[in-house]
Amino acid sequence: MQLFAIFGDPVAHSRSPLMHNSVFKNAAVDACYTRVHLQDGSKLRETFFALGLSGANITVPHKEAAFEACDEIRGFANKVGVVNTIVNENGRLIGYNTDADGFMFSIEEFKNIKNILIIGAGGTAKALAARFLQEEYHVSVLNRSAARLAYFKELGCECFSWENFELKKYDLVVNTTSAGLKDEEFPCPQTILENILINCSYAADAIYGKVTPFLKLAHEKNIPAKDGANMLLGQGVLANELFLHGTLDKELIKTLMSHSFKL
Ligand code: NDP
Protein backbone atom coordinates (compact mmCIF):
# COMPACT_ATOMS: atom_id res chain seq x y z
CA MET A 1 0.00 0.00 0.00
CA GLN A 2 1.24 3.49 -0.83
CA LEU A 3 1.19 6.08 1.98
CA PHE A 4 0.69 9.82 1.48
CA ALA A 5 0.50 12.65 4.04
CA ILE A 6 0.01 16.34 4.59
CA PHE A 7 2.65 18.20 6.64
CA GLY A 8 1.74 21.40 8.47
CA ASP A 9 1.60 23.33 11.73
CA PRO A 10 -1.30 23.42 12.48
CA VAL A 11 -2.55 20.46 10.49
CA ALA A 12 -5.48 19.06 12.48
CA HIS A 13 -7.96 21.20 10.50
CA SER A 14 -6.79 19.92 7.09
CA ARG A 15 -9.39 18.31 4.82
CA SER A 16 -6.71 16.83 2.55
CA PRO A 17 -6.86 13.31 4.13
CA LEU A 18 -10.64 13.14 3.52
CA MET A 19 -10.24 14.42 -0.05
CA HIS A 20 -7.46 12.08 -1.16
CA ASN A 21 -8.82 9.04 0.70
CA SER A 22 -12.17 9.62 -1.01
CA VAL A 23 -10.42 9.19 -4.38
CA PHE A 24 -8.29 6.21 -3.27
CA LYS A 25 -11.27 4.38 -1.73
CA ASN A 26 -13.77 4.96 -4.54
CA ALA A 27 -11.31 4.30 -7.37
CA ALA A 28 -9.95 1.19 -5.57
CA VAL A 29 -6.40 2.55 -5.39
CA ASP A 30 -4.29 0.71 -2.79
CA ALA A 31 -3.22 3.84 -0.93
CA CYS A 32 -3.89 5.78 2.25
CA TYR A 33 -3.41 9.48 3.15
CA THR A 34 -2.73 10.77 6.67
CA ARG A 35 -1.65 14.00 8.41
CA VAL A 36 1.67 14.82 10.11
CA HIS A 37 2.06 17.67 12.59
CA LEU A 38 5.53 19.02 11.79
CA GLN A 39 6.85 21.97 13.77
CA ASP A 40 10.39 22.16 12.37
CA GLY A 41 10.35 22.54 8.56
CA SER A 42 14.01 21.55 8.30
CA LYS A 43 12.95 18.01 9.40
CA LEU A 44 10.57 17.60 6.44
CA ARG A 45 12.84 15.50 4.24
CA GLU A 46 13.98 13.06 6.95
CA THR A 47 10.40 12.69 8.24
CA PHE A 48 9.13 12.01 4.71
CA PHE A 49 11.63 9.16 4.25
CA ALA A 50 11.24 7.85 7.83
CA LEU A 51 7.51 7.38 7.18
CA GLY A 52 8.14 5.69 3.80
CA LEU A 53 5.86 8.12 1.96
CA SER A 54 5.12 7.98 -1.76
CA GLY A 55 4.07 11.62 -1.81
CA ALA A 56 2.95 14.54 0.34
CA ASN A 57 1.24 17.87 0.45
CA ILE A 58 2.71 20.73 2.43
CA THR A 59 0.76 23.49 4.11
CA VAL A 60 1.44 26.51 6.32
CA PRO A 61 4.21 27.35 7.26
CA HIS A 62 6.49 24.85 5.48
CA LYS A 63 6.04 25.45 1.73
CA GLU A 64 9.33 27.28 1.35
CA ALA A 65 11.10 24.60 3.43
CA ALA A 66 9.51 22.02 1.12
CA PHE A 67 11.12 23.72 -1.88
CA GLU A 68 14.51 23.34 -0.17
CA ALA A 69 13.81 19.69 0.74
CA CYS A 70 13.35 18.53 -2.87
CA ASP A 71 15.92 17.02 -5.26
CA GLU A 72 14.19 18.47 -8.31
CA ILE A 73 11.53 21.13 -8.87
CA ARG A 74 9.17 20.96 -11.84
CA GLY A 75 6.91 23.50 -13.51
CA PHE A 76 5.39 26.55 -11.85
CA ALA A 77 7.10 25.87 -8.47
CA ASN A 78 10.40 26.88 -10.09
CA LYS A 79 8.99 30.32 -10.71
CA VAL A 80 7.86 30.90 -7.13
CA GLY A 81 10.21 28.90 -4.90
CA VAL A 82 7.23 27.41 -3.09
CA VAL A 83 6.22 23.73 -3.09
CA ASN A 84 2.87 22.30 -1.92
CA THR A 85 3.16 18.82 -3.48
CA ILE A 86 6.04 16.35 -3.32
CA VAL A 87 6.21 13.08 -5.25
CA ASN A 88 8.73 10.34 -4.40
CA GLU A 89 10.21 9.21 -7.71
CA ASN A 90 12.54 6.27 -7.03
CA GLY A 91 13.91 7.87 -3.86
CA ARG A 92 14.18 11.37 -5.35
CA LEU A 93 11.80 14.06 -4.10
CA ILE A 94 10.15 15.99 -6.93
CA GLY A 95 8.46 19.27 -5.95
CA TYR A 96 5.46 20.91 -7.59
CA ASN A 97 3.09 23.79 -6.89
CA THR A 98 -0.61 23.17 -7.56
CA ASP A 99 -2.00 26.02 -5.40
CA ALA A 100 -2.05 28.73 -8.05
CA ASP A 101 -3.92 26.73 -10.67
CA GLY A 102 -6.29 25.54 -7.94
CA PHE A 103 -7.05 29.16 -7.13
CA MET A 104 -7.63 30.10 -10.80
CA PHE A 105 -10.16 27.23 -10.93
CA SER A 106 -11.91 28.63 -7.84
CA ILE A 107 -12.45 32.17 -9.18
CA GLU A 108 -13.71 31.19 -12.65
CA GLU A 109 -17.12 32.69 -11.84
CA PHE A 110 -15.66 36.11 -10.94
CA LYS A 111 -15.72 38.03 -14.22
CA ASN A 112 -13.66 40.97 -15.57
CA ILE A 113 -10.79 40.61 -13.14
CA LYS A 114 -7.86 42.86 -14.05
CA ASN A 115 -6.78 44.52 -10.84
CA ILE A 116 -6.08 42.37 -7.76
CA LEU A 117 -5.00 43.10 -4.19
CA ILE A 118 -3.33 40.26 -2.33
CA ILE A 119 -3.21 40.60 1.46
CA GLY A 120 -0.24 38.64 2.84
CA ALA A 121 3.21 37.91 1.47
CA GLY A 122 3.85 34.26 2.35
CA GLY A 123 4.07 31.17 0.18
CA THR A 124 0.49 31.30 -1.10
CA ALA A 125 0.80 34.99 -1.98
CA LYS A 126 3.98 34.28 -3.97
CA ALA A 127 2.31 31.57 -6.01
CA LEU A 128 -0.82 33.61 -6.67
CA ALA A 129 1.06 36.83 -7.55
CA ALA A 130 3.20 35.03 -10.14
CA ARG A 131 0.14 33.28 -11.60
CA PHE A 132 -1.89 36.54 -11.78
CA LEU A 133 1.01 38.29 -13.53
CA GLN A 134 1.03 35.47 -16.09
CA GLU A 135 -2.59 36.45 -16.83
CA GLU A 136 -1.37 40.07 -17.16
CA TYR A 137 -3.43 41.26 -14.18
CA HIS A 138 -2.24 44.30 -12.23
CA VAL A 139 -1.18 42.95 -8.82
CA SER A 140 -0.82 44.83 -5.53
CA VAL A 141 0.39 43.25 -2.29
CA LEU A 142 -0.35 44.44 1.24
CA ASN A 143 1.52 42.79 4.12
CA ARG A 144 1.87 43.33 7.87
CA SER A 145 5.67 43.45 7.68
CA ALA A 146 7.63 45.17 4.92
CA ALA A 147 10.50 42.67 4.97
CA ARG A 148 8.74 40.10 2.77
CA LEU A 149 7.74 42.63 0.08
CA ALA A 150 11.08 42.80 -1.76
CA TYR A 151 10.33 39.58 -3.65
CA PHE A 152 7.01 40.99 -4.88
CA LYS A 153 8.53 44.33 -5.92
CA GLU A 154 11.04 42.46 -8.05
CA LEU A 155 8.24 40.43 -9.60
CA GLY A 156 6.48 43.62 -10.71
CA CYS A 157 3.79 44.07 -8.04
CA GLU A 158 2.83 47.31 -6.34
CA CYS A 159 3.72 46.78 -2.66
CA PHE A 160 2.48 48.19 0.62
CA SER A 161 2.83 47.57 4.32
CA TRP A 162 0.07 48.69 6.70
CA GLU A 163 1.91 51.99 7.31
CA ASN A 164 2.10 53.22 3.70
CA PHE A 165 -1.01 51.66 2.10
CA GLU A 166 -2.67 53.80 -0.60
CA LEU A 167 -6.30 52.90 -1.28
CA LYS A 168 -7.35 52.17 -4.88
CA LYS A 169 -10.23 50.36 -6.57
CA TYR A 170 -9.72 46.61 -6.95
CA ASP A 171 -11.69 43.97 -8.86
CA LEU A 172 -10.68 41.28 -6.37
CA VAL A 173 -9.11 41.20 -2.91
CA VAL A 174 -7.60 37.92 -1.73
CA ASN A 175 -6.69 37.12 1.86
CA THR A 176 -3.65 34.84 1.82
CA THR A 177 -2.62 35.51 5.43
CA SER A 178 -3.23 32.98 8.18
CA ALA A 179 -5.09 35.64 10.20
CA GLY A 180 -8.46 34.09 11.04
CA LEU A 181 -7.21 30.50 10.76
CA LYS A 182 -6.64 29.87 14.47
CA ASP A 183 -7.80 33.24 15.78
CA GLU A 184 -10.41 35.92 15.10
CA GLU A 185 -8.03 38.51 13.63
CA PHE A 186 -8.39 40.62 10.51
CA PRO A 187 -5.53 40.31 7.98
CA CYS A 188 -4.90 44.07 8.28
CA PRO A 189 -6.33 46.83 10.50
CA GLN A 190 -10.13 46.85 10.29
CA THR A 191 -10.43 50.40 8.97
CA ILE A 192 -8.05 49.66 6.09
CA LEU A 193 -9.94 46.44 5.29
CA GLU A 194 -13.34 48.17 5.35
CA ASN A 195 -12.10 50.76 2.84
CA ILE A 196 -10.64 48.06 0.62
CA LEU A 197 -13.87 46.06 0.62
CA ILE A 198 -16.18 48.95 -0.23
CA ASN A 199 -13.94 49.73 -3.22
CA CYS A 200 -13.80 46.15 -4.44
CA SER A 201 -16.01 43.86 -6.62
CA TYR A 202 -15.13 40.42 -5.21
CA ALA A 203 -13.38 38.90 -2.20
CA ALA A 204 -11.72 35.52 -1.72
CA ASP A 205 -10.12 33.91 1.31
CA ALA A 206 -7.54 31.12 1.05
CA ILE A 207 -8.74 29.83 4.42
CA TYR A 208 -11.53 27.27 4.23
CA GLY A 209 -13.97 25.59 6.58
CA LYS A 210 -14.80 28.66 8.64
CA VAL A 211 -16.17 32.14 8.20
CA THR A 212 -13.10 34.23 8.97
CA PRO A 213 -13.40 37.85 10.19
CA PHE A 214 -12.26 38.83 6.63
CA LEU A 215 -15.15 36.91 5.02
CA LYS A 216 -17.62 38.10 7.64
CA LEU A 217 -16.76 41.72 6.86
CA ALA A 218 -17.03 41.07 3.10
CA HIS A 219 -20.53 39.60 3.64
CA GLU A 220 -21.50 42.63 5.75
CA LYS A 221 -20.41 44.92 2.89
CA ASN A 222 -22.39 42.77 0.39
CA ILE A 223 -19.29 41.83 -1.60
CA PRO A 224 -19.58 38.45 -3.39
CA ALA A 225 -17.05 36.33 -1.50
CA LYS A 226 -15.73 32.77 -1.45
CA ASP A 227 -13.74 30.82 1.07
CA GLY A 228 -10.81 28.59 0.08
CA ALA A 229 -12.79 25.35 -0.44
CA ASN A 230 -12.73 25.42 -4.26
CA MET A 231 -9.06 26.40 -4.23
CA LEU A 232 -8.48 23.42 -1.98
CA LEU A 233 -10.38 21.15 -4.36
CA GLY A 234 -8.48 22.47 -7.40
CA GLN A 235 -5.02 22.06 -5.86
CA GLY A 236 -6.04 18.64 -4.51
CA VAL A 237 -7.18 17.31 -7.89
CA LEU A 238 -3.89 18.37 -9.50
CA ALA A 239 -1.86 16.90 -6.60
CA ASN A 240 -3.73 13.58 -6.75
CA GLU A 241 -3.09 13.37 -10.48
CA LEU A 242 0.64 13.76 -9.74
CA PHE A 243 0.56 11.19 -6.89
CA LEU A 244 -1.03 8.61 -9.21
CA HIS A 245 1.21 9.54 -12.16
CA GLY A 246 -1.78 10.36 -14.36
CA THR A 247 -3.34 6.87 -14.08
CA LEU A 248 -6.76 8.33 -13.16
CA ASP A 249 -8.69 10.80 -15.31
CA LYS A 250 -8.71 14.34 -13.88
CA GLU A 251 -12.53 14.65 -14.12
CA LEU A 252 -12.96 11.36 -12.22
CA ILE A 253 -10.56 12.59 -9.50
CA LYS A 254 -12.55 15.83 -9.27
CA THR A 255 -15.89 14.00 -8.93
CA LEU A 256 -14.61 11.56 -6.30
CA MET A 257 -12.79 14.27 -4.37
CA SER A 258 -15.86 16.55 -4.41
CA HIS A 259 -17.79 13.83 -2.53
CA SER A 260 -15.55 14.41 0.49
CA PHE A 261 -16.79 18.00 0.79
CA LYS A 262 -20.23 16.64 1.69
CA LEU A 263 -18.80 14.66 4.64
P1 NDP B 1 2.84 31.66 5.18
O1 NDP B 1 3.19 31.28 6.59
O2 NDP B 1 3.83 31.42 4.11
O3 NDP B 1 2.46 33.23 5.15
C1 NDP B 1 1.58 33.77 6.09
C2 NDP B 1 1.32 35.24 5.78
O4 NDP B 1 0.29 35.65 6.69
C3 NDP B 1 2.49 36.19 5.99
O5 NDP B 1 2.45 37.20 5.01
C4 NDP B 1 2.22 36.79 7.39
O6 NDP B 1 2.69 38.13 7.53
C5 NDP B 1 0.72 36.85 7.37
N1 NDP B 1 0.11 36.79 8.70
C6 NDP B 1 0.13 35.76 9.59
N2 NDP B 1 -0.58 36.08 10.68
C7 NDP B 1 -1.06 37.32 10.48
C8 NDP B 1 -1.88 38.20 11.25
N3 NDP B 1 -2.33 37.84 12.44
N4 NDP B 1 -2.19 39.41 10.73
C9 NDP B 1 -1.74 39.77 9.51
N5 NDP B 1 -0.95 39.00 8.73
C10 NDP B 1 -0.62 37.79 9.21
O7 NDP B 1 1.43 30.93 4.88
P2 NDP B 1 0.85 30.32 3.51
O8 NDP B 1 0.98 31.35 2.46
O9 NDP B 1 1.38 28.97 3.27
O10 NDP B 1 -0.71 30.12 3.90
C11 NDP B 1 -1.52 31.23 4.19
C12 NDP B 1 -2.99 30.81 4.41
O11 NDP B 1 -3.54 30.28 3.21
C13 NDP B 1 -3.17 29.74 5.47
O12 NDP B 1 -4.26 30.11 6.27
C14 NDP B 1 -3.47 28.48 4.68
O13 NDP B 1 -4.30 27.61 5.43
C15 NDP B 1 -4.21 29.04 3.48
N6 NDP B 1 -4.11 28.19 2.29
C16 NDP B 1 -5.23 27.65 1.73
C17 NDP B 1 -5.16 26.89 0.58
C18 NDP B 1 -6.40 26.30 0.00
O14 NDP B 1 -6.28 25.37 -0.79
N7 NDP B 1 -7.54 26.82 0.28
C19 NDP B 1 -3.89 26.60 -0.08
C20 NDP B 1 -2.78 27.26 0.54
C21 NDP B 1 -2.89 28.00 1.70
P3 NDP B 1 4.21 38.49 8.03
O15 NDP B 1 5.06 38.45 6.79
O16 NDP B 1 4.07 39.86 8.59
O17 NDP B 1 4.56 37.45 9.06
Tab-separated table of C-alpha atoms and ligand atoms in Angstrom:
chain	number	residue	atom	x	y	z
A	1	MET	CA	0.000	0.000	0.000
A	2	GLN	CA	1.236	3.490	-0.828
A	3	LEU	CA	1.189	6.075	1.976
A	4	PHE	CA	0.690	9.823	1.477
A	5	ALA	CA	0.495	12.648	4.035
A	6	ILE	CA	0.015	16.340	4.592
A	7	PHE	CA	2.645	18.202	6.639
A	8	GLY	CA	1.737	21.399	8.470
A	9	ASP	CA	1.599	23.332	11.732
A	10	PRO	CA	-1.303	23.422	12.481
A	11	VAL	CA	-2.548	20.456	10.488
A	12	ALA	CA	-5.477	19.057	12.475
A	13	HIS	CA	-7.959	21.199	10.498
A	14	SER	CA	-6.794	19.918	7.092
A	15	ARG	CA	-9.386	18.310	4.818
A	16	SER	CA	-6.714	16.826	2.552
A	17	PRO	CA	-6.859	13.314	4.126
A	18	LEU	CA	-10.637	13.136	3.516
A	19	MET	CA	-10.236	14.424	-0.053
A	20	HIS	CA	-7.458	12.083	-1.164
A	21	ASN	CA	-8.825	9.039	0.701
A	22	SER	CA	-12.171	9.617	-1.013
A	23	VAL	CA	-10.417	9.189	-4.381
A	24	PHE	CA	-8.295	6.206	-3.268
A	25	LYS	CA	-11.269	4.377	-1.734
A	26	ASN	CA	-13.768	4.959	-4.538
A	27	ALA	CA	-11.309	4.301	-7.366
A	28	ALA	CA	-9.950	1.191	-5.572
A	29	VAL	CA	-6.400	2.555	-5.392
A	30	ASP	CA	-4.286	0.708	-2.793
A	31	ALA	CA	-3.220	3.837	-0.931
A	32	CYS	CA	-3.891	5.775	2.253
A	33	TYR	CA	-3.407	9.476	3.155
A	34	THR	CA	-2.728	10.772	6.674
A	35	ARG	CA	-1.645	13.996	8.407
A	36	VAL	CA	1.666	14.823	10.108
A	37	HIS	CA	2.056	17.668	12.593
A	38	LEU	CA	5.526	19.019	11.791
A	39	GLN	CA	6.852	21.969	13.771
A	40	ASP	CA	10.391	22.162	12.369
A	41	GLY	CA	10.348	22.542	8.558
A	42	SER	CA	14.014	21.555	8.297
A	43	LYS	CA	12.953	18.013	9.402
A	44	LEU	CA	10.565	17.597	6.444
A	45	ARG	CA	12.838	15.496	4.238
A	46	GLU	CA	13.977	13.062	6.951
A	47	THR	CA	10.401	12.686	8.244
A	48	PHE	CA	9.129	12.009	4.714
A	49	PHE	CA	11.627	9.156	4.251
A	50	ALA	CA	11.244	7.846	7.834
A	51	LEU	CA	7.511	7.380	7.177
A	52	GLY	CA	8.136	5.692	3.805
A	53	LEU	CA	5.861	8.122	1.956
A	54	SER	CA	5.117	7.982	-1.762
A	55	GLY	CA	4.073	11.618	-1.807
A	56	ALA	CA	2.951	14.536	0.340
A	57	ASN	CA	1.240	17.867	0.445
A	58	ILE	CA	2.711	20.729	2.434
A	59	THR	CA	0.763	23.490	4.112
A	60	VAL	CA	1.437	26.509	6.324
A	61	PRO	CA	4.211	27.351	7.262
A	62	HIS	CA	6.489	24.850	5.478
A	63	LYS	CA	6.040	25.451	1.731
A	64	GLU	CA	9.327	27.285	1.345
A	65	ALA	CA	11.104	24.604	3.434
A	66	ALA	CA	9.508	22.020	1.117
A	67	PHE	CA	11.118	23.719	-1.880
A	68	GLU	CA	14.511	23.337	-0.169
A	69	ALA	CA	13.808	19.692	0.745
A	70	CYS	CA	13.353	18.526	-2.874
A	71	ASP	CA	15.919	17.021	-5.262
A	72	GLU	CA	14.186	18.470	-8.311
A	73	ILE	CA	11.534	21.129	-8.869
A	74	ARG	CA	9.168	20.957	-11.835
A	75	GLY	CA	6.913	23.503	-13.514
A	76	PHE	CA	5.392	26.549	-11.850
A	77	ALA	CA	7.096	25.874	-8.466
A	78	ASN	CA	10.396	26.879	-10.094
A	79	LYS	CA	8.985	30.317	-10.712
A	80	VAL	CA	7.862	30.903	-7.130
A	81	GLY	CA	10.214	28.904	-4.900
A	82	VAL	CA	7.228	27.409	-3.089
A	83	VAL	CA	6.221	23.732	-3.093
A	84	ASN	CA	2.870	22.304	-1.924
A	85	THR	CA	3.161	18.823	-3.484
A	86	ILE	CA	6.042	16.345	-3.320
A	87	VAL	CA	6.215	13.075	-5.246
A	88	ASN	CA	8.732	10.342	-4.399
A	89	GLU	CA	10.208	9.206	-7.713
A	90	ASN	CA	12.537	6.265	-7.032
A	91	GLY	CA	13.911	7.874	-3.864
A	92	ARG	CA	14.176	11.375	-5.346
A	93	LEU	CA	11.804	14.062	-4.096
A	94	ILE	CA	10.149	15.991	-6.931
A	95	GLY	CA	8.460	19.267	-5.948
A	96	TYR	CA	5.457	20.911	-7.594
A	97	ASN	CA	3.087	23.787	-6.893
A	98	THR	CA	-0.612	23.171	-7.564
A	99	ASP	CA	-1.999	26.024	-5.400
A	100	ALA	CA	-2.045	28.730	-8.046
A	101	ASP	CA	-3.922	26.728	-10.672
A	102	GLY	CA	-6.287	25.543	-7.938
A	103	PHE	CA	-7.046	29.164	-7.131
A	104	MET	CA	-7.634	30.096	-10.799
A	105	PHE	CA	-10.160	27.232	-10.925
A	106	SER	CA	-11.913	28.633	-7.837
A	107	ILE	CA	-12.449	32.172	-9.179
A	108	GLU	CA	-13.707	31.194	-12.647
A	109	GLU	CA	-17.122	32.687	-11.837
A	110	PHE	CA	-15.662	36.114	-10.942
A	111	LYS	CA	-15.720	38.034	-14.221
A	112	ASN	CA	-13.662	40.970	-15.569
A	113	ILE	CA	-10.793	40.608	-13.144
A	114	LYS	CA	-7.859	42.862	-14.046
A	115	ASN	CA	-6.776	44.517	-10.840
A	116	ILE	CA	-6.077	42.373	-7.761
A	117	LEU	CA	-5.001	43.102	-4.195
A	118	ILE	CA	-3.328	40.259	-2.334
A	119	ILE	CA	-3.206	40.600	1.456
A	120	GLY	CA	-0.243	38.640	2.837
A	121	ALA	CA	3.214	37.907	1.470
A	122	GLY	CA	3.852	34.264	2.345
A	123	GLY	CA	4.069	31.166	0.182
A	124	THR	CA	0.491	31.300	-1.100
A	125	ALA	CA	0.801	34.988	-1.975
A	126	LYS	CA	3.977	34.281	-3.966
A	127	ALA	CA	2.306	31.568	-6.009
A	128	LEU	CA	-0.821	33.615	-6.667
A	129	ALA	CA	1.062	36.825	-7.553
A	130	ALA	CA	3.197	35.025	-10.138
A	131	ARG	CA	0.138	33.275	-11.601
A	132	PHE	CA	-1.893	36.535	-11.783
A	133	LEU	CA	1.010	38.294	-13.526
A	134	GLN	CA	1.029	35.468	-16.093
A	135	GLU	CA	-2.594	36.454	-16.826
A	136	GLU	CA	-1.375	40.075	-17.161
A	137	TYR	CA	-3.430	41.255	-14.182
A	138	HIS	CA	-2.245	44.301	-12.229
A	139	VAL	CA	-1.176	42.949	-8.820
A	140	SER	CA	-0.816	44.830	-5.531
A	141	VAL	CA	0.393	43.250	-2.294
A	142	LEU	CA	-0.347	44.440	1.242
A	143	ASN	CA	1.520	42.793	4.119
A	144	ARG	CA	1.867	43.335	7.869
A	145	SER	CA	5.666	43.452	7.679
A	146	ALA	CA	7.628	45.172	4.922
A	147	ALA	CA	10.496	42.665	4.968
A	148	ARG	CA	8.737	40.100	2.766
A	149	LEU	CA	7.739	42.626	0.082
A	150	ALA	CA	11.079	42.805	-1.763
A	151	TYR	CA	10.327	39.579	-3.649
A	152	PHE	CA	7.007	40.990	-4.883
A	153	LYS	CA	8.532	44.329	-5.923
A	154	GLU	CA	11.040	42.460	-8.050
A	155	LEU	CA	8.242	40.429	-9.600
A	156	GLY	CA	6.479	43.624	-10.713
A	157	CYS	CA	3.791	44.070	-8.035
A	158	GLU	CA	2.831	47.308	-6.335
A	159	CYS	CA	3.723	46.775	-2.656
A	160	PHE	CA	2.484	48.190	0.618
A	161	SER	CA	2.830	47.566	4.323
A	162	TRP	CA	0.074	48.692	6.696
A	163	GLU	CA	1.915	51.985	7.305
A	164	ASN	CA	2.098	53.218	3.700
A	165	PHE	CA	-1.009	51.655	2.099
A	166	GLU	CA	-2.675	53.797	-0.603
A	167	LEU	CA	-6.303	52.897	-1.280
A	168	LYS	CA	-7.348	52.173	-4.880
A	169	LYS	CA	-10.230	50.356	-6.567
A	170	TYR	CA	-9.715	46.606	-6.950
A	171	ASP	CA	-11.689	43.969	-8.861
A	172	LEU	CA	-10.678	41.276	-6.373
A	173	VAL	CA	-9.106	41.203	-2.912
A	174	VAL	CA	-7.597	37.918	-1.727
A	175	ASN	CA	-6.693	37.117	1.860
A	176	THR	CA	-3.649	34.839	1.823
A	177	THR	CA	-2.620	35.505	5.430
A	178	SER	CA	-3.227	32.984	8.180
A	179	ALA	CA	-5.092	35.641	10.200
A	180	GLY	CA	-8.458	34.091	11.038
A	181	LEU	CA	-7.207	30.504	10.758
A	182	LYS	CA	-6.639	29.867	14.468
A	183	ASP	CA	-7.804	33.237	15.784
A	184	GLU	CA	-10.410	35.917	15.100
A	185	GLU	CA	-8.032	38.514	13.632
A	186	PHE	CA	-8.391	40.622	10.510
A	187	PRO	CA	-5.530	40.309	7.979
A	188	CYS	CA	-4.902	44.068	8.281
A	189	PRO	CA	-6.330	46.825	10.498
A	190	GLN	CA	-10.134	46.850	10.293
A	191	THR	CA	-10.425	50.404	8.971
A	192	ILE	CA	-8.047	49.662	6.090
A	193	LEU	CA	-9.938	46.445	5.292
A	194	GLU	CA	-13.339	48.171	5.349
A	195	ASN	CA	-12.098	50.760	2.844
A	196	ILE	CA	-10.640	48.062	0.615
A	197	LEU	CA	-13.868	46.056	0.620
A	198	ILE	CA	-16.176	48.950	-0.226
A	199	ASN	CA	-13.937	49.727	-3.215
A	200	CYS	CA	-13.795	46.150	-4.441
A	201	SER	CA	-16.014	43.865	-6.619
A	202	TYR	CA	-15.131	40.415	-5.208
A	203	ALA	CA	-13.380	38.902	-2.201
A	204	ALA	CA	-11.723	35.518	-1.724
A	205	ASP	CA	-10.122	33.910	1.310
A	206	ALA	CA	-7.545	31.123	1.049
A	207	ILE	CA	-8.737	29.825	4.421
A	208	TYR	CA	-11.533	27.267	4.229
A	209	GLY	CA	-13.968	25.588	6.581
A	210	LYS	CA	-14.805	28.658	8.639
A	211	VAL	CA	-16.174	32.141	8.199
A	212	THR	CA	-13.097	34.229	8.972
A	213	PRO	CA	-13.397	37.852	10.187
A	214	PHE	CA	-12.262	38.829	6.635
A	215	LEU	CA	-15.153	36.906	5.022
A	216	LYS	CA	-17.625	38.104	7.637
A	217	LEU	CA	-16.762	41.716	6.861
A	218	ALA	CA	-17.035	41.071	3.096
A	219	HIS	CA	-20.526	39.596	3.639
A	220	GLU	CA	-21.497	42.626	5.751
A	221	LYS	CA	-20.414	44.918	2.888
A	222	ASN	CA	-22.392	42.765	0.386
A	223	ILE	CA	-19.290	41.835	-1.599
A	224	PRO	CA	-19.585	38.446	-3.388
A	225	ALA	CA	-17.049	36.329	-1.502
A	226	LYS	CA	-15.726	32.769	-1.453
A	227	ASP	CA	-13.740	30.821	1.073
A	228	GLY	CA	-10.811	28.586	0.077
A	229	ALA	CA	-12.785	25.345	-0.441
A	230	ASN	CA	-12.734	25.422	-4.258
A	231	MET	CA	-9.061	26.405	-4.232
A	232	LEU	CA	-8.480	23.424	-1.982
A	233	LEU	CA	-10.379	21.154	-4.361
A	234	GLY	CA	-8.485	22.466	-7.402
A	235	GLN	CA	-5.020	22.057	-5.860
A	236	GLY	CA	-6.040	18.642	-4.506
A	237	VAL	CA	-7.179	17.305	-7.891
A	238	LEU	CA	-3.894	18.373	-9.497
A	239	ALA	CA	-1.857	16.904	-6.605
A	240	ASN	CA	-3.731	13.584	-6.746
A	241	GLU	CA	-3.090	13.367	-10.478
A	242	LEU	CA	0.640	13.760	-9.742
A	243	PHE	CA	0.557	11.192	-6.894
A	244	LEU	CA	-1.030	8.614	-9.211
A	245	HIS	CA	1.208	9.540	-12.163
A	246	GLY	CA	-1.777	10.358	-14.362
A	247	THR	CA	-3.342	6.872	-14.082
A	248	LEU	CA	-6.765	8.331	-13.162
A	249	ASP	CA	-8.689	10.800	-15.313
A	250	LYS	CA	-8.713	14.340	-13.877
A	251	GLU	CA	-12.528	14.649	-14.124
A	252	LEU	CA	-12.961	11.360	-12.216
A	253	ILE	CA	-10.564	12.587	-9.498
A	254	LYS	CA	-12.546	15.827	-9.269
A	255	THR	CA	-15.887	13.995	-8.935
A	256	LEU	CA	-14.612	11.563	-6.301
A	257	MET	CA	-12.791	14.271	-4.373
A	258	SER	CA	-15.856	16.551	-4.407
A	259	HIS	CA	-17.792	13.830	-2.531
A	260	SER	CA	-15.552	14.413	0.488
A	261	PHE	CA	-16.790	18.003	0.788
A	262	LYS	CA	-20.230	16.641	1.692
A	263	LEU	CA	-18.796	14.656	4.639
B	1	NDP	P1	2.843	31.656	5.183
B	1	NDP	O1	3.194	31.281	6.587
B	1	NDP	O2	3.831	31.419	4.114
B	1	NDP	O3	2.463	33.233	5.146
B	1	NDP	C1	1.584	33.772	6.092
B	1	NDP	C2	1.320	35.240	5.785
B	1	NDP	O4	0.290	35.653	6.685
B	1	NDP	C3	2.491	36.192	5.985
B	1	NDP	O5	2.452	37.204	5.010
B	1	NDP	C4	2.222	36.791	7.385
B	1	NDP	O6	2.690	38.127	7.533
B	1	NDP	C5	0.718	36.847	7.368
B	1	NDP	N1	0.112	36.793	8.696
B	1	NDP	C6	0.133	35.763	9.586
B	1	NDP	N2	-0.582	36.080	10.676
B	1	NDP	C7	-1.064	37.323	10.476
B	1	NDP	C8	-1.880	38.201	11.249
B	1	NDP	N3	-2.331	37.838	12.443
B	1	NDP	N4	-2.186	39.411	10.725
B	1	NDP	C9	-1.739	39.771	9.506
B	1	NDP	N5	-0.947	39.001	8.725
B	1	NDP	C10	-0.618	37.791	9.210
B	1	NDP	O7	1.428	30.928	4.884
B	1	NDP	P2	0.846	30.324	3.511
B	1	NDP	O8	0.983	31.349	2.457
B	1	NDP	O9	1.381	28.970	3.273
B	1	NDP	O10	-0.713	30.116	3.896
B	1	NDP	C11	-1.520	31.227	4.194
B	1	NDP	C12	-2.986	30.806	4.408
B	1	NDP	O11	-3.541	30.277	3.209
B	1	NDP	C13	-3.167	29.735	5.471
B	1	NDP	O12	-4.256	30.108	6.271
B	1	NDP	C14	-3.467	28.483	4.683
B	1	NDP	O13	-4.300	27.605	5.430
B	1	NDP	C15	-4.207	29.042	3.478
B	1	NDP	N6	-4.109	28.194	2.286
B	1	NDP	C16	-5.229	27.646	1.729
B	1	NDP	C17	-5.159	26.885	0.579
B	1	NDP	C18	-6.395	26.296	-0.004
B	1	NDP	O14	-6.276	25.374	-0.792
B	1	NDP	N7	-7.544	26.817	0.280
B	1	NDP	C19	-3.889	26.598	-0.077
B	1	NDP	C20	-2.781	27.264	0.541
B	1	NDP	C21	-2.891	27.996	1.697
B	1	NDP	P3	4.205	38.491	8.028
B	1	NDP	O15	5.064	38.448	6.790
B	1	NDP	O16	4.067	39.857	8.591
B	1	NDP	O17	4.564	37.453	9.057
